[in-house]
Short mmCIF file of C-alpha atoms in Angstrom, two decimals:
data_model
loop_
_atom_site.label_atom_id
_atom_site.label_comp_id
_atom_site.label_asym_id
_atom_site.label_seq_id
_atom_site.Cartn_x
_atom_site.Cartn_y
_atom_site.Cartn_z
CA UNK A 1001 -0.12 0.21 -0.44
CA UNK A 1002 1.30 3.27 -1.11
CA UNK A 1003 1.21 6.47 1.40
CA UNK A 1004 0.71 9.61 -0.13
CA UNK A 1005 2.54 12.51 0.67
CA UNK A 1006 -0.76 14.54 1.63
CA UNK A 1007 -3.34 13.13 4.31
CA UNK A 1008 -4.07 8.77 4.15
CA UNK A 1009 -2.92 5.72 2.68
CA UNK A 1010 -4.17 6.08 -0.81
CA UNK A 1011 -5.53 2.64 -2.63
CA UNK A 1012 -5.51 2.79 -6.41
CA UNK A 1013 -8.58 2.21 -8.01
CA UNK A 1014 -9.10 2.18 -11.86
CA UNK A 1015 -12.81 2.99 -11.65
CA UNK A 1016 -15.75 0.75 -12.66
CA UNK A 1017 -17.05 1.18 -15.58
CA UNK A 1018 -20.07 -1.08 -15.92
CA UNK A 1019 -23.04 -0.04 -13.92
CA UNK A 1020 -22.98 -3.11 -12.32
CA UNK A 1021 -19.42 -2.51 -10.97
CA UNK A 1022 -20.17 0.82 -10.11
CA UNK A 1023 -22.83 -0.29 -7.90
CA UNK A 1024 -21.06 -2.84 -5.98
CA UNK A 1025 -18.16 0.00 -5.63
CA UNK A 1026 -20.79 2.14 -4.24
CA UNK A 1027 -22.15 -0.34 -1.88
CA UNK A 1028 -18.48 -0.66 -0.77
CA UNK A 1029 -18.44 2.79 0.45
CA UNK A 1030 -21.66 2.94 2.37
CA UNK A 1031 -24.45 3.42 0.72
CA UNK A 1032 -25.65 4.35 -2.86
CA UNK A 1033 -25.14 7.59 -3.85
CA UNK A 1034 -28.79 9.63 -3.45
CA UNK A 1035 -29.82 11.76 -5.85
CA UNK A 1036 -28.83 15.17 -4.33
CA UNK A 1037 -25.61 14.06 -4.02
CA UNK A 1038 -22.85 13.60 -6.63
CA UNK A 1039 -20.82 10.52 -7.70
CA UNK A 1040 -17.04 12.26 -8.02
CA UNK A 1041 -15.00 8.95 -8.81
CA UNK A 1042 -17.26 7.39 -11.81
CA UNK A 1043 -18.58 8.87 -15.03
CA UNK A 1044 -18.45 12.36 -16.72
CA UNK A 1045 -16.89 15.23 -15.33
CA UNK A 1046 -18.03 18.41 -16.97
CA UNK A 1047 -21.84 18.41 -16.33
CA UNK A 1048 -20.86 17.73 -12.52
CA UNK A 1049 -18.88 20.42 -11.81
CA UNK A 1050 -21.20 23.01 -11.76
CA UNK A 1051 -23.80 20.90 -10.09
CA UNK A 1052 -21.27 21.24 -7.11
CA UNK A 1053 -20.07 24.27 -7.70
CA UNK A 1054 -23.64 26.24 -8.63
CA UNK A 1055 -25.35 25.37 -5.43
CA UNK A 1056 -22.01 26.55 -3.33
CA UNK A 1057 -21.96 29.63 -5.36
CA UNK A 1058 -25.63 30.32 -4.06
CA UNK A 1059 -24.83 29.48 -0.77
CA UNK A 1060 -21.88 31.71 -0.74
CA UNK A 1061 -24.16 34.57 -2.08
CA UNK A 1062 -27.24 33.92 0.54
CA UNK A 1063 -24.47 34.20 3.33
CA UNK A 1064 -23.35 37.53 1.64
CA UNK A 1065 -26.82 38.87 1.64
CA UNK A 1066 -27.04 38.18 5.34
CA UNK A 1067 -24.29 40.89 5.41
CA UNK A 1068 -26.43 42.88 2.45
CA UNK A 1069 -29.96 42.61 3.93
CA UNK A 1070 -27.62 44.35 7.19
CA UNK A 1071 -26.33 47.44 5.11
CA UNK A 1072 -29.64 47.64 2.84
CA UNK A 1073 -32.22 47.96 5.93
CA UNK A 1074 -30.13 50.34 7.74
CA UNK A 1075 -29.62 52.05 4.90
CA UNK A 1076 -32.61 52.73 4.30
CA UNK A 1077 -35.18 52.74 7.53
CA UNK A 1078 -32.55 54.39 10.33
CA UNK A 1079 -33.52 57.43 8.82
CA UNK A 1080 -30.94 60.63 9.59
CA UNK A 1081 -29.03 57.95 11.20
CA UNK A 1082 -28.81 56.01 7.73
CA UNK A 1083 -25.42 56.73 6.67
CA UNK A 1084 -23.66 56.44 9.78
CA UNK A 1085 -25.32 52.97 10.26
CA UNK A 1086 -24.10 51.69 6.46
CA UNK A 1087 -20.50 52.63 7.72
CA UNK A 1088 -20.53 51.16 10.64
CA UNK A 1089 -21.66 47.94 9.26
CA UNK A 1090 -18.91 48.58 6.26
CA UNK A 1091 -16.12 49.23 8.10
CA UNK A 1092 -16.51 45.85 10.42
CA UNK A 1093 -16.12 43.92 7.22
CA UNK A 1094 -12.96 43.55 7.20
CA UNK A 1095 -12.39 42.07 10.71
CA UNK A 1096 -15.05 39.93 10.54
CA UNK A 1097 -13.61 38.67 7.25
CA UNK A 1098 -10.55 38.32 8.81
CA UNK A 1099 -11.83 36.03 11.61
CA UNK A 1100 -14.44 34.19 10.11
CA UNK A 1101 -12.10 33.48 6.93
CA UNK A 1102 -9.37 31.93 9.19
CA UNK A 1103 -11.83 29.46 10.00
CA UNK A 1104 -13.53 28.65 6.57
CA UNK A 1105 -9.90 27.74 5.57
CA UNK A 1106 -9.65 25.32 8.40
CA UNK A 1107 -13.28 23.77 7.22
CA UNK A 1108 -11.50 23.53 3.79
CA UNK A 1109 -9.20 21.37 5.35
CA UNK A 1110 -11.98 19.18 6.98
CA UNK A 1111 -13.17 19.08 3.28
CA UNK A 1112 -10.59 17.28 1.54
CA UNK A 1113 -9.31 15.22 4.51
CA UNK A 1114 -13.30 13.62 4.92
CA UNK A 1115 -13.20 13.65 1.06
CA UNK A 1116 -10.00 11.81 0.79
CA UNK A 1117 -10.90 9.59 3.03
CA UNK A 1118 -14.12 8.80 0.96
CA UNK A 1119 -12.24 8.06 -1.77
CA UNK A 1120 -10.15 5.28 0.17
CA UNK A 1121 -13.15 4.02 1.49
CA UNK A 1122 -11.98 4.72 5.18
CA UNK A 1123 -14.98 4.67 7.07
CA UNK A 1124 -13.58 5.07 10.48
CA UNK A 1125 -11.00 7.87 9.18
CA UNK A 1126 -14.52 9.40 7.94
CA UNK A 1127 -15.81 9.71 11.30
CA UNK A 1128 -13.10 10.78 13.32
CA UNK A 1129 -12.48 13.69 11.16
CA UNK A 1130 -16.94 14.62 10.96
CA UNK A 1131 -16.80 14.75 15.04
CA UNK A 1132 -13.36 16.19 15.18
CA UNK A 1133 -14.70 19.30 12.83
CA UNK A 1134 -17.95 20.15 14.63
CA UNK A 1135 -16.04 19.81 18.05
CA UNK A 1136 -13.44 22.02 16.39
CA UNK A 1137 -15.65 24.72 15.04
CA UNK A 1138 -18.30 24.93 18.38
CA UNK A 1139 -14.87 25.19 20.84
CA UNK A 1140 -13.34 27.59 18.31
CA UNK A 1141 -16.43 30.05 18.07
CA UNK A 1142 -16.86 30.44 21.92
CA UNK A 1143 -12.68 31.16 22.07
CA UNK A 1144 -13.35 33.77 19.28
CA UNK A 1145 -16.36 34.94 20.75
CA UNK A 1146 -14.73 35.35 24.34
CA UNK A 1147 -11.77 37.08 23.12
CA UNK A 1148 -13.31 39.30 20.98
CA UNK A 1149 -15.10 41.15 23.51
CA UNK A 1150 -11.71 42.71 24.67
CA UNK A 1151 -10.30 43.24 21.62
CA UNK A 1152 -13.10 44.70 19.69
CA UNK A 1153 -12.44 48.28 20.11
CA UNK A 1154 -8.69 48.72 19.84
CA UNK A 1155 -9.39 46.41 16.80
CA UNK A 1156 -11.97 49.35 15.42
CA UNK A 1157 -9.32 51.92 16.53
CA UNK A 1158 -6.87 50.32 14.80
CA UNK A 1159 -8.68 51.10 11.72
CA UNK A 1160 -9.36 54.87 11.97
CA UNK A 1161 -13.22 54.36 12.40
CA UNK A 1162 -14.36 57.77 12.53
CA UNK A 1163 -15.84 58.89 16.10
CA UNK A 1164 -19.43 59.60 14.81
CA UNK A 1165 -19.25 56.00 13.43
CA UNK A 1166 -17.21 54.04 16.22
CA UNK A 1167 -20.23 53.47 18.59
CA UNK A 1168 -22.17 52.22 16.03
CA UNK A 1169 -19.59 49.91 14.50
CA UNK A 1170 -18.31 48.55 18.34
CA UNK A 1171 -21.77 47.37 19.10
CA UNK A 1172 -22.71 45.74 15.93
CA UNK A 1173 -18.57 43.61 15.95
CA UNK A 1174 -19.49 42.78 19.84
CA UNK A 1175 -22.57 41.05 19.02
CA UNK A 1176 -21.83 39.22 15.88
CA UNK A 1177 -18.94 37.94 17.83
CA UNK A 1178 -20.94 36.55 20.30
CA UNK A 1179 -22.56 34.64 17.48
CA UNK A 1180 -19.31 33.19 16.07
CA UNK A 1181 -19.89 29.35 17.47
CA UNK A 1182 -23.36 28.71 15.26
CA UNK A 1183 -21.36 30.83 12.26
CA UNK A 1184 -18.53 28.41 12.14
CA UNK A 1185 -20.73 25.23 13.34
CA UNK A 1186 -22.59 25.91 9.88
CA UNK A 1187 -19.45 26.32 7.89
CA UNK A 1188 -17.84 23.27 9.26
CA UNK A 1189 -20.93 21.41 8.58
CA UNK A 1190 -21.51 22.30 4.89
CA UNK A 1191 -17.86 21.27 4.53
CA UNK A 1192 -18.93 17.70 5.91
CA UNK A 1193 -21.79 17.36 3.50
CA UNK A 1194 -19.72 19.00 0.66
CA UNK A 1195 -17.10 16.23 1.24
CA UNK A 1196 -19.78 13.75 0.03
CA UNK A 1197 -21.10 15.93 -2.97
CA UNK A 1198 -23.90 17.44 -0.96
CA UNK A 1199 -24.39 21.22 -2.01
CA UNK A 1200 -27.81 21.36 -1.73
CA UNK A 1201 -28.71 20.51 1.82
CA UNK A 1202 -26.47 23.52 3.17
CA UNK A 1203 -27.97 25.63 0.37
CA UNK A 1204 -31.57 24.88 1.44
CA UNK A 1205 -30.62 25.33 4.85
CA UNK A 1206 -29.10 28.93 4.50
CA UNK A 1207 -32.21 29.60 2.41
CA UNK A 1208 -34.31 29.41 5.01
CA UNK A 1209 -32.47 31.07 7.67
CA UNK A 1210 -31.89 33.77 4.96
CA UNK A 1211 -35.34 34.41 4.77
CA UNK A 1212 -35.39 34.09 8.78
CA UNK A 1213 -32.63 36.72 9.00
CA UNK A 1214 -34.38 39.24 6.36
CA UNK A 1215 -37.95 39.17 8.47
CA UNK A 1216 -35.45 39.54 11.55
CA UNK A 1217 -33.93 42.45 10.20
CA UNK A 1218 -37.38 44.51 9.55
CA UNK A 1219 -39.01 43.69 12.64
CA UNK A 1220 -35.87 44.82 14.90
CA UNK A 1221 -35.48 48.05 12.99
CA UNK A 1222 -38.78 49.57 11.64
CA UNK A 1223 -41.15 47.82 14.50
CA UNK A 1224 -38.58 48.08 17.77
CA UNK A 1225 -36.63 51.06 16.09
CA UNK A 1226 -33.41 49.17 16.76
CA UNK A 1227 -30.10 50.51 14.20
CA UNK A 1228 -27.28 48.09 13.90
CA UNK A 1229 -27.78 46.25 17.30
CA UNK A 1230 -31.00 44.77 15.70
CA UNK A 1231 -29.61 43.72 12.31
CA UNK A 1232 -26.32 41.74 14.27
CA UNK A 1233 -29.05 40.10 16.49
CA UNK A 1234 -30.57 39.30 13.42
CA UNK A 1235 -28.07 37.54 11.52
CA UNK A 1236 -26.83 35.93 14.76
CA UNK A 1237 -30.32 34.26 15.18
CA UNK A 1238 -30.29 33.36 11.65
CA UNK A 1239 -27.03 31.51 11.54
CA UNK A 1240 -28.36 29.62 14.72
CA UNK A 1241 -31.09 28.33 12.60
CA UNK A 1242 -29.14 26.95 10.10
CA UNK A 1243 -26.35 25.40 11.72
CA UNK A 1244 -29.40 23.97 14.07
CA UNK A 1245 -30.89 22.52 10.78
CA UNK A 1246 -27.39 20.89 9.00
CA UNK A 1247 -26.58 19.44 12.96
CA UNK A 1248 -30.27 17.39 12.86
CA UNK A 1249 -29.68 16.39 9.03
CA UNK A 1250 -26.18 14.84 10.09
CA UNK A 1251 -27.48 12.78 13.21
CA UNK A 1252 -30.41 11.35 10.83
CA UNK A 1253 -28.13 10.72 7.49
CA UNK A 1254 -27.38 7.26 6.51
CA UNK A 1255 -23.96 7.93 5.20
CA UNK A 1256 -20.76 8.03 6.55
CA UNK A 1257 -20.81 10.92 7.45
CA UNK A 1258 -23.58 10.74 10.20
CA UNK A 1259 -22.88 12.60 13.78
CA UNK A 1260 -23.23 10.69 17.08
CA UNK A 1261 -23.36 12.52 20.01
CA UNK A 1262 -21.44 9.96 21.87
CA UNK A 1263 -18.25 9.96 19.46
CA UNK A 1264 -18.36 14.04 19.69
CA UNK A 1265 -14.26 14.47 20.78
CA UNK A 1266 -11.19 15.95 18.78
CA UNK A 1267 -9.14 13.08 17.54
CA UNK A 1268 -5.46 14.49 17.40
CA UNK A 1269 -4.30 12.92 14.55
CA UNK A 1270 -7.22 14.09 12.36
CA UNK A 1271 -7.22 17.46 13.57
CA UNK A 1272 -3.51 17.60 13.14
CA UNK A 1273 -4.31 16.32 9.15
CA UNK A 1274 -7.22 19.22 8.95
CA UNK A 1275 -5.08 21.44 10.44
CA UNK A 1276 -1.93 20.94 8.02
CA UNK A 1277 -4.06 21.32 5.18
CA UNK A 1278 -6.77 24.12 6.60
CA UNK A 1279 -4.56 26.18 8.39
CA UNK A 1280 -2.33 27.20 5.52
CA UNK A 1281 -5.64 28.05 3.22
CA UNK A 1282 -7.37 29.77 6.26
CA UNK A 1283 -4.11 32.02 7.17
CA UNK A 1284 -3.81 33.06 2.94
CA UNK A 1285 -8.18 34.07 3.72
CA UNK A 1286 -6.74 36.39 6.77
CA UNK A 1287 -4.02 37.90 4.76
CA UNK A 1288 -6.01 38.75 2.40
CA UNK A 1289 -8.30 40.20 5.38
CA UNK A 1290 -5.41 42.03 6.83
CA UNK A 1291 -4.70 43.47 3.20
CA UNK A 1292 -7.98 44.83 3.34
CA UNK A 1293 -7.77 46.08 6.85
CA UNK A 1294 -5.02 47.99 5.61
CA UNK A 1295 -7.10 49.45 2.87
CA UNK A 1296 -10.00 50.17 5.09
CA UNK A 1297 -7.81 52.17 7.59
CA UNK A 1298 -7.18 54.25 4.69
CA UNK A 1299 -10.76 54.49 3.46
CA UNK A 1300 -11.95 55.13 6.74
CA UNK A 1301 -9.77 58.65 6.90
CA UNK A 1302 -12.05 60.00 3.52
CA UNK A 1303 -15.18 60.05 5.73
CA UNK A 1304 -18.34 58.36 6.27
CA UNK A 1305 -19.70 59.06 2.38
CA UNK A 1306 -16.66 57.38 1.27
CA UNK A 1307 -17.09 54.22 3.78
CA UNK A 1308 -20.36 53.53 2.30
CA UNK A 1309 -19.68 53.75 -1.05
CA UNK A 1310 -16.87 51.13 -0.30
CA UNK A 1311 -19.32 49.05 1.95
CA UNK A 1312 -21.81 49.15 -0.58
CA UNK A 1313 -19.63 48.25 -3.62
CA UNK A 1314 -18.15 45.49 -1.85
CA UNK A 1315 -21.54 43.99 -1.53
CA UNK A 1316 -21.67 43.91 -5.08
CA UNK A 1317 -18.26 42.54 -6.36
CA UNK A 1318 -18.50 39.85 -3.86
CA UNK A 1319 -21.18 38.11 -5.66
CA UNK A 1320 -19.02 37.54 -8.57
CA UNK A 1321 -16.11 36.35 -6.29
CA UNK A 1322 -18.51 33.56 -4.67
CA UNK A 1323 -19.40 32.49 -8.45
CA UNK A 1324 -15.58 32.03 -9.15
CA UNK A 1325 -14.42 30.77 -5.45
CA UNK A 1326 -17.47 27.81 -6.08
CA UNK A 1327 -15.50 26.14 -8.57
CA UNK A 1328 -12.17 26.30 -6.77
CA UNK A 1329 -14.02 24.45 -4.29
CA UNK A 1330 -15.57 22.29 -6.80
CA UNK A 1331 -11.85 21.04 -7.68
CA UNK A 1332 -10.69 20.36 -4.33
CA UNK A 1333 -13.80 18.50 -3.34
CA UNK A 1334 -13.41 16.54 -7.27
CA UNK A 1335 -9.65 16.35 -6.37
CA UNK A 1336 -9.90 15.29 -2.78
CA UNK A 1337 -11.87 11.86 -3.33
CA UNK A 1338 -10.24 11.05 -6.86
CA UNK A 1339 -6.50 11.14 -5.34
CA UNK A 1340 -8.01 8.98 -2.45
CA UNK A 1341 -9.18 6.41 -4.88
CA UNK A 1342 -5.90 6.86 -6.93
CA UNK A 1343 -7.70 8.31 -10.08
CA UNK A 1344 -5.03 10.77 -11.14
CA UNK A 1345 -6.26 11.44 -14.28
CA UNK A 1346 -9.57 12.20 -13.25
CA UNK A 1347 -7.39 15.12 -10.94
CA UNK A 1348 -6.22 16.56 -14.04
CA UNK A 1349 -9.23 16.72 -15.79
CA UNK A 1350 -11.10 17.80 -13.16
CA UNK A 1351 -8.82 21.11 -13.06
CA UNK A 1352 -9.08 21.78 -16.39
CA UNK A 1353 -12.95 21.57 -16.64
CA UNK A 1354 -12.83 24.14 -13.50
CA UNK A 1355 -10.72 26.39 -15.62
CA UNK A 1356 -12.99 26.67 -18.86
CA UNK A 1357 -16.21 26.04 -16.52
CA UNK A 1358 -15.63 29.07 -14.02
CA UNK A 1359 -14.08 31.42 -16.69
CA UNK A 1360 -17.80 31.35 -18.24
CA UNK A 1361 -19.42 31.77 -15.02
CA UNK A 1362 -17.37 34.27 -14.02
CA UNK A 1363 -17.48 36.52 -17.18
CA UNK A 1364 -21.37 36.24 -17.01
CA UNK A 1365 -21.30 37.28 -13.28
CA UNK A 1366 -19.07 40.04 -14.13
CA UNK A 1367 -20.74 41.46 -16.91
CA UNK A 1368 -24.01 41.16 -15.49
CA UNK A 1369 -23.16 43.34 -11.88
CA UNK A 1370 -21.32 45.94 -14.18
CA UNK A 1371 -24.60 46.67 -16.42
CA UNK A 1372 -26.74 46.30 -13.37
CA UNK A 1373 -24.04 48.23 -10.67
CA UNK A 1374 -25.97 51.67 -10.10
CA UNK A 1375 -28.93 50.21 -9.47
CA UNK A 1376 -27.35 47.72 -7.26
CA UNK A 1377 -25.86 50.14 -5.38
CA UNK A 1378 -28.78 52.28 -4.91
CA UNK A 1379 -30.39 48.97 -2.76
CA UNK A 1380 -27.81 49.80 -0.11
CA UNK A 1381 -27.79 53.44 -0.47
CA UNK A 1382 -30.02 55.87 -2.17
CA UNK A 1383 -27.48 58.87 -1.73
CA UNK A 1384 -26.16 59.87 -5.36
CA UNK A 1385 -22.58 60.42 -3.88
CA UNK A 1386 -22.24 56.99 -2.87
CA UNK A 1387 -23.08 55.45 -5.69
CA UNK A 1388 -21.06 57.38 -8.07
CA UNK A 1389 -18.34 56.50 -5.90
CA UNK A 1390 -19.24 52.81 -5.17
CA UNK A 1391 -19.47 52.21 -9.09
CA UNK A 1392 -16.07 53.62 -9.53
CA UNK A 1393 -14.73 50.87 -7.14
CA UNK A 1394 -16.50 48.20 -8.70
CA UNK A 1395 -15.63 49.12 -12.59
CA UNK A 1396 -12.09 48.85 -11.78
CA UNK A 1397 -12.04 45.79 -9.56
CA UNK A 1398 -14.65 43.35 -11.26
CA UNK A 1399 -12.69 42.63 -14.73
CA UNK A 1400 -9.38 42.10 -12.55
CA UNK A 1401 -11.47 38.65 -11.36
CA UNK A 1402 -10.05 37.25 -14.31
CA UNK A 1403 -6.75 36.64 -13.09
CA UNK A 1404 -8.21 35.62 -9.16
CA UNK A 1405 -9.82 32.63 -11.08
CA UNK A 1406 -6.33 31.61 -12.11
CA UNK A 1407 -4.60 31.21 -8.95
CA UNK A 1408 -8.04 30.26 -6.86
CA UNK A 1409 -8.63 27.22 -9.18
CA UNK A 1410 -4.84 26.41 -9.09
CA UNK A 1411 -5.35 26.43 -5.07
CA UNK A 1412 -7.88 24.30 -4.87
CA UNK A 1413 -6.42 21.74 -6.95
CA UNK A 1414 -3.14 21.85 -5.02
CA UNK A 1415 -5.22 20.99 -1.60
CA UNK A 1416 -6.77 18.20 -3.23
CA UNK A 1417 -3.35 16.70 -3.09
CA UNK A 1418 -3.05 17.97 0.49
CA UNK A 1419 -0.55 20.59 -0.44
CA UNK A 1420 -1.61 23.89 0.93
CA UNK A 1421 1.50 25.57 2.19
CA UNK A 1422 2.74 26.03 -1.20
CA UNK A 1423 0.30 28.02 -2.63
CA UNK A 1424 -0.80 29.84 0.55
CA UNK A 1425 2.63 31.21 0.75
CA UNK A 1426 2.44 32.13 -2.82
CA UNK A 1427 -0.95 34.23 -2.92
CA UNK A 1428 -0.12 35.80 0.14
CA UNK A 1429 3.31 37.30 -0.87
CA UNK A 1430 2.50 37.77 -4.92
CA UNK A 1431 -0.85 39.29 -4.27
CA UNK A 1432 -1.45 40.72 -0.69
CA UNK A 1433 2.29 41.93 -0.18
CA UNK A 1434 1.99 43.94 -3.47
CA UNK A 1435 -1.80 45.09 -2.01
CA UNK A 1436 0.00 46.65 1.55
CA UNK A 1437 3.12 48.27 -0.47
CA UNK A 1438 1.12 49.93 -2.89
CA UNK A 1439 -1.45 51.70 -0.33
CA UNK A 1440 1.75 52.12 2.29
CA UNK A 1441 4.35 53.13 0.19
CA UNK A 1442 4.42 56.89 -1.03
CA UNK A 1443 4.48 57.76 -4.68
CA UNK A 1444 7.59 59.72 -6.40
CA UNK A 1445 5.61 62.94 -5.33
CA UNK A 1446 4.82 61.86 -2.16
CA UNK A 1447 1.54 63.40 -2.38
CA UNK A 1448 -2.04 61.82 -2.34
CA UNK A 1449 -2.26 58.18 -1.56
CA UNK A 1450 -2.23 55.96 -4.56
CA UNK A 1451 -4.80 53.14 -3.11
CA UNK A 1452 -7.51 55.47 -4.05
CA UNK A 1453 -6.04 58.68 -4.96
CA UNK A 1454 -6.98 60.72 -2.22
CA UNK A 1455 -5.39 62.64 0.68
CA UNK A 1456 -4.23 61.51 4.18
CA UNK A 1457 -6.63 63.96 5.16
CA UNK A 1458 -10.32 63.26 6.11
CA UNK A 1459 -12.77 64.90 3.94
CA UNK A 1460 -15.75 66.09 4.90
CA UNK A 1461 -19.16 64.61 3.34
CA UNK A 1462 -19.69 66.21 0.83
CA UNK A 1463 -16.16 67.58 -0.39
CA UNK A 1464 -16.22 67.95 -4.31
CA UNK A 1465 -12.83 66.56 -3.94
CA UNK A 1466 -13.92 63.19 -2.92
CA UNK A 1467 -15.17 62.93 -6.33
CA UNK A 1468 -12.62 63.98 -8.07
CA UNK A 1469 -10.26 62.22 -6.06
CA UNK A 1470 -12.29 59.32 -5.95
CA UNK A 1471 -11.65 58.98 -10.29
CA UNK A 1472 -7.99 57.54 -9.28
CA UNK A 1473 -8.68 53.70 -9.30
CA UNK A 1474 -8.37 51.71 -5.53
CA UNK A 1475 -5.84 49.35 -5.11
CA UNK A 1476 -8.53 46.37 -4.44
CA UNK A 1477 -8.17 46.03 -8.33
CA UNK A 1478 -5.45 43.40 -7.92
CA UNK A 1479 -7.49 41.09 -6.26
CA UNK A 1480 -10.96 40.09 -4.52
CA UNK A 1481 -11.82 41.49 -0.75
#
């Protein structure tokens, strides 16, 4: 038996051509593949990648709509405080992104470990990894929630949040951090379902909680006259519902990823494998978020209008990133299972098709978003100045997503083999390093910053210089938020 350098002992498997042999191999793996699950080890790949990726993209977009509904509702139903409230939610984006993305990367590690174990047909390894992931998510979220209450204020001070925005931003961040256990639990549960090719159940759970989130947002803000505290509570409550729905489903499934309460414990070997793959991926995402914090800190010196415009634009542009990233996740999971089964040719074919189909989906999403950009920005804030500045950001950043697609697919491909550190380091140094240097290093004339073409001095809301300066492209065109 040959040892892999990545995760588990790999069993060479040539695949089954006849339907009878396919059925036999599926029975060896545990149970037959259900209609809403995807068989990654047999048959054509081109039609299965979008079946996996598009529900993942829809799930990510729906998660983003949690945040977007917060911004839209406080931007339209909080009266004179609407711009300040939108800025408060937007100012927290990089901090929340840094924390959540770190753990989502680790969840991706759990996805790869479980997928590889399924490919090796090692149900015991699957069981240990699943229960380890669940416990780690809850404990990690609790630790972040506790620590976050102490560091929330210093973090916002580092971001140079304007004085009028600071109290709202601090309130939103502290409430959001209290819900980290359920937020992380959902993401780890979704990773478990995706490892068996089931991307529809996580989407369905999030769709239910998403509707609840919008209803609670409206109730807290319009009926109870709350501001950012109301939308933060609604978001946490909705995430709790989605996490609970997936947990119940995991306890009742007949698949090898079934969760048993008595078996909920951390297995040291499984956690080590998960972290070896997931931690570099998480750190990579966290460094992207750190680069965003550097940029957001500079944007925050420009006044409330600039912050609100950046926040609204982010909620639009991230939709295109969710589409391209879903094909990277599909590539990772397909490669993980096929590598565990020793089907290297299918791994290479998966990468090629992920590039092709991901490029088509990304192009369509970018075109649609650019054509409807102003209307989408108006959903979050109807201020003409906010819309104008937000459109400049979108028109600069979205075309550059072609570069993001390339490194996301390649990174996903390598992670499927258990190689996570190399793509993480290369991406962090090559992309995030350039972003930070571009923002922080003065240009040859040592005048306005190149990150958005604006000076260090905070500008008053409505200052015409803000519009003129914003005509220079933001640094964030180099890579996605």
